[in-house]
Short mmCIF file of C-alpha atoms in Angstrom, two decimals:
data_model
loop_
_atom_site.label_atom_id
_atom_site.label_comp_id
_atom_site.label_asym_id
_atom_site.label_seq_id
_atom_site.Cartn_x
_atom_site.Cartn_y
_atom_site.Cartn_z
CA VAL D 1 0.00 0.00 0.00
CA ILE D 2 1.36 3.39 -1.05
CA SER D 3 0.01 6.17 1.13
CA LEU D 4 0.07 9.59 -0.56
CA PRO D 5 -0.30 12.81 1.48
CA GLN D 6 -3.08 14.09 -0.77
CA ASN D 7 -5.25 13.10 -3.73
CA VAL D 8 -2.86 13.71 -6.64
CA GLY D 9 -5.28 12.47 -9.30
CA TYR D 10 -5.68 9.23 -11.19
CA SER D 11 -2.71 9.40 -13.58
CA ALA D 12 -0.34 10.60 -10.88
CA GLY D 13 -1.59 7.79 -8.65
CA ILE D 14 -0.74 5.27 -11.37
CA ASN D 15 2.73 6.77 -11.67
CA ALA D 16 3.29 6.47 -7.94
CA GLY D 17 2.50 2.77 -8.21
CA LEU D 18 4.68 2.32 -11.30
CA LYS D 19 7.66 3.97 -9.63
CA THR D 20 7.39 1.65 -6.65
CA ALA D 21 6.94 -1.42 -8.87
CA ILE D 22 10.00 -0.46 -10.92
CA GLU D 23 12.02 -0.16 -7.71
CA MET D 24 10.85 -3.69 -6.84
CA SER D 25 12.09 -4.93 -10.27
CA ALA D 26 8.64 -6.05 -11.41
CA GLU D 27 8.52 -7.40 -14.96
CA TYR D 28 4.90 -6.38 -15.51
CA HIS D 29 2.60 -3.68 -14.12
CA TRP D 30 -1.16 -4.23 -13.88
CA VAL D 31 -3.02 -0.90 -13.92
CA PHE D 32 -6.22 -2.01 -12.21
CA ASN D 33 -9.19 0.25 -11.47
CA ASN D 34 -11.15 0.33 -8.22
CA ASP D 35 -14.44 -0.63 -9.94
CA VAL D 36 -13.19 -3.86 -11.53
CA GLU D 37 -13.32 -7.54 -10.59
CA ALA D 38 -11.08 -10.01 -12.42
CA GLU D 39 -12.33 -13.41 -13.51
CA ALA D 40 -10.20 -16.44 -12.69
CA ASP D 41 -6.78 -16.66 -14.40
CA SER D 42 -7.16 -13.28 -16.13
CA LEU D 43 -3.77 -12.02 -15.00
CA SER D 44 -1.96 -15.24 -15.89
CA ARG D 45 -3.51 -15.17 -19.36
CA LEU D 46 -2.36 -11.60 -19.92
CA VAL D 47 1.16 -12.52 -18.79
CA GLU D 48 1.13 -15.65 -20.97
CA ALA D 49 0.24 -13.60 -24.05
CA MET D 50 3.05 -11.14 -23.36
CA GLU D 51 5.55 -13.92 -22.66
CA ASP D 52 4.67 -15.52 -26.00
CA ASP D 53 5.17 -12.26 -27.92
CA LYS D 54 7.93 -9.96 -26.67
CA SER D 55 6.74 -7.18 -29.02
CA ILE D 56 3.56 -6.68 -26.96
CA GLY D 57 3.93 -3.65 -24.73
CA VAL D 58 0.36 -3.33 -23.46
CA ALA D 59 -2.24 -6.10 -23.11
CA GLY D 60 -5.83 -5.55 -22.03
CA PRO D 61 -8.59 -8.03 -21.17
CA LEU D 62 -12.13 -8.04 -22.45
CA ALA D 63 -14.12 -5.73 -20.18
CA LEU D 64 -17.55 -7.15 -19.36
CA ASP D 65 -20.52 -5.26 -17.98
CA TYR D 66 -20.47 -5.79 -14.22
CA HIS D 67 -24.17 -6.66 -14.00
CA THR D 68 -24.99 -8.45 -17.27
CA GLY D 69 -21.69 -10.12 -18.09
CA LYS D 70 -21.95 -8.96 -21.70
CA ILE D 71 -18.86 -7.61 -23.47
CA ALA D 72 -18.74 -3.86 -22.93
CA HIS D 73 -15.27 -3.05 -24.30
CA ALA D 74 -13.15 -5.14 -26.64
CA GLY D 75 -10.65 -2.48 -27.71
CA TYR D 76 -10.77 0.64 -29.85
CA LYS D 77 -9.89 1.92 -33.26
CA VAL D 78 -8.99 5.61 -32.93
CA ASN D 79 -9.99 8.08 -35.63
CA MET D 80 -7.48 10.91 -35.35
CA TRP D 81 -9.25 12.97 -38.02
CA PHE D 82 -12.43 13.45 -35.99
CA GLY D 83 -11.39 12.43 -32.48
CA TRP D 84 -13.72 9.48 -32.21
CA MET D 85 -12.92 6.12 -30.65
CA ARG D 86 -14.78 3.26 -32.34
CA GLU D 87 -15.62 0.29 -30.17
CA MET D 88 -14.53 -3.01 -31.67
CA GLY D 89 -17.16 -5.72 -31.54
CA ALA D 90 -16.94 -9.05 -29.77
CA PRO D 91 -13.96 -11.04 -31.08
CA ALA D 92 -14.65 -13.99 -33.37
CA GLY D 93 -12.39 -16.32 -31.40
CA GLU D 94 -9.85 -16.47 -28.58
CA ASP D 95 -6.79 -15.31 -30.52
CA VAL D 96 -4.94 -12.22 -29.30
CA TYR D 97 -5.61 -9.26 -31.61
CA GLU D 98 -4.10 -5.82 -32.08
CA VAL D 99 -5.97 -2.59 -31.31
CA ASP D 100 -5.22 1.13 -31.37
CA SER D 101 -6.09 1.30 -27.68
CA ALA D 102 -7.17 -1.20 -25.05
CA PHE D 103 -9.82 -0.06 -22.56
CA GLY D 104 -7.85 1.19 -19.57
CA CYS D 105 -9.57 -0.45 -16.58
CA ALA D 106 -7.10 -3.36 -16.28
CA ASN D 107 -4.20 -3.04 -18.72
CA LEU D 108 -1.01 -5.01 -18.19
CA ILE D 109 2.12 -3.08 -19.19
CA ARG D 110 5.57 -4.55 -19.73
CA ASP D 111 8.28 -3.02 -17.56
CA ARG D 112 10.54 -2.49 -20.58
CA THR D 113 7.70 -0.56 -22.22
CA VAL D 114 7.42 1.78 -19.23
CA LYS D 115 11.16 2.38 -19.29
CA ASP D 116 11.00 3.02 -23.04
CA VAL D 117 7.77 5.07 -23.26
CA GLY D 118 7.84 6.70 -19.84
CA MET D 119 5.14 7.31 -17.26
CA PHE D 120 1.50 8.33 -17.71
CA ASP D 121 0.88 11.96 -18.58
CA GLU D 122 -0.38 13.38 -15.29
CA LYS D 123 -2.02 16.38 -16.97
CA TYR D 124 -4.85 14.09 -18.11
CA ASN D 125 -5.73 13.08 -14.55
CA VAL D 126 -8.40 10.69 -15.88
CA TYR D 127 -9.86 9.92 -19.34
CA PHE D 128 -7.71 9.53 -22.44
CA ASP D 129 -4.74 8.82 -20.17
CA GLU D 130 -4.51 5.20 -21.33
CA THR D 131 -5.36 6.16 -24.92
CA ASP D 132 -2.42 8.55 -24.91
CA TYR D 133 -0.17 5.93 -23.29
CA ASN D 134 -1.14 3.29 -25.84
CA ALA D 135 -0.58 5.72 -28.71
CA ARG D 136 2.89 6.51 -27.36
CA ALA D 137 3.62 2.80 -26.95
CA ARG D 138 2.60 2.10 -30.55
CA GLU D 139 4.67 5.05 -31.74
CA GLY D 140 7.61 3.51 -29.91
CA GLY D 141 7.20 0.23 -31.81
CA TRP D 142 5.26 -1.74 -29.18
CA ARG D 143 2.11 -3.71 -29.96
CA VAL D 144 -1.10 -2.98 -28.05
CA VAL D 145 -3.43 -5.98 -27.89
CA VAL D 146 -6.54 -7.46 -26.32
CA VAL D 147 -6.44 -10.96 -24.88
CA PRO D 148 -9.99 -12.42 -25.20
CA ARG D 149 -9.34 -15.25 -22.72
CA ALA D 150 -8.60 -12.65 -20.03
CA ARG D 151 -11.81 -11.12 -18.73
CA VAL D 152 -12.79 -8.60 -16.07
CA ARG D 153 -16.12 -7.19 -14.92
CA HIS D 154 -16.29 -3.42 -14.85
CA GLU D 155 -18.78 -1.16 -13.08
CA GLU D 156 -18.86 1.57 -15.74
CA SER D 157 -17.83 4.97 -14.32
CA ALA D 158 -18.81 3.95 -10.80
CA THR D 159 -16.90 6.92 -9.41
CA MET D 160 -17.22 9.58 -12.11
CA ASN D 161 -20.96 9.14 -12.74
CA ARG D 162 -21.47 10.98 -9.47
CA ARG D 163 -20.01 14.09 -11.17
CA VAL D 164 -21.20 13.81 -14.76
CA ILE D 165 -20.77 17.48 -15.72
CA HIS D 166 -17.19 17.36 -14.47
CA LYS D 167 -16.79 14.09 -16.38
CA ALA D 168 -17.98 15.76 -19.61
CA TRP D 169 -15.52 18.62 -19.06
CA LEU D 170 -12.63 16.19 -18.50
CA LEU D 171 -13.53 14.26 -21.66
CA LEU D 172 -13.56 17.46 -23.70
CA LYS D 173 -10.35 18.85 -22.24
CA ASN D 174 -8.46 15.58 -22.51
CA LEU D 175 -9.65 14.82 -26.03
CA MET D 176 -8.12 18.12 -27.13
CA ARG D 177 -4.88 17.33 -25.30
CA PHE D 178 -4.74 13.85 -26.83
CA GLU D 179 -5.21 15.17 -30.36
CA ILE D 180 -2.70 17.99 -29.99
CA LYS D 181 -0.11 15.51 -28.72
CA ASN D 182 -0.71 12.66 -31.14
CA ALA D 183 -2.44 13.83 -34.33
CA LYS D 184 -0.60 14.92 -37.46
CA ASP D 185 -0.83 18.57 -38.43
CA TYR D 186 -3.02 17.79 -41.43
CA GLN D 187 -5.38 15.75 -39.23
CA LEU D 188 -5.73 18.68 -36.83
CA LEU D 189 -6.98 20.83 -39.70
CA VAL D 190 -10.04 18.58 -39.80
CA PHE D 191 -10.29 17.82 -36.10
CA LEU D 192 -10.23 21.35 -34.67
CA PRO D 193 -13.36 22.70 -36.41
CA TYR D 194 -15.12 19.37 -35.80
CA TYR D 195 -14.25 19.62 -32.11
CA PHE D 196 -15.92 23.00 -31.68
CA ILE D 197 -18.91 22.25 -33.90
CA VAL D 198 -19.67 18.68 -32.79
CA HIS D 199 -17.73 17.50 -29.73
CA ILE D 200 -18.39 20.44 -27.41
CA PRO D 201 -22.20 20.49 -27.89
CA TYR D 202 -22.36 16.67 -27.79
CA PHE D 203 -20.47 16.19 -24.53
CA LEU D 204 -22.11 19.11 -22.74
CA LEU D 205 -25.62 18.07 -23.77
CA ARG D 206 -24.90 14.45 -22.90
CA GLY D 207 -23.45 15.45 -19.52
CA THR D 208 -26.49 17.58 -18.72
CA TYR D 209 -28.85 14.77 -19.73
CA GLU D 210 -27.00 12.19 -17.62
CA ALA D 211 -26.93 14.54 -14.62
CA ARG D 212 -30.70 15.07 -14.78
CA LYS D 213 -31.27 11.35 -15.25
CA ILE D 214 -29.19 10.45 -12.19
CA LYS D 215 -30.92 13.18 -10.15
CA ALA D 216 -34.36 11.85 -11.19
CA GLU D 217 -33.39 8.29 -10.31
CA GLY D 218 -32.13 9.50 -6.95
CA LYS D 219 -35.57 10.85 -6.14
#
């Protein structure tokens, strides 16, 4: 247990754990959220996949809905032109497959990847932090994959749904940061006007709707 003097934010909290794990000479680092439960052998299956392929830098499990058990996240394809992340559907089999980004609730990261790519960008705090990390890993020549035989159950936004307007603001702010850091200049020419015309109204309206819905359910 690493006790921090204050709440430094999600990404900085991850980095505190990574620094300690590196000092302990860990070969792998499992970034595991507080609203996740792992199914049996999930960690060993992630490690097995990474042991079999030394080019894998980040491996994520299938993330199942906590209540229904249905696949909620199976990896993403990232559209840098418009700033959208497309959910990949349920995998056809059990073979490991490559993605642009693995959903960040329980990603296993190779120690050599951390030493090569560096720590998480603490300016994100939360949201797009793992997307940025996976993009940097891929840029550094590492593969990012999903291991279908590894499965976790995730209570979607169990913490942040209590503050949905703040959540919408973080998504907007961090999407812009992610694009500025990782998109090509010619992609930004398309993304920037799309961001102001589409993303800002979408996230703010969605945040307001979700806030009213949660308030109504609370009554």
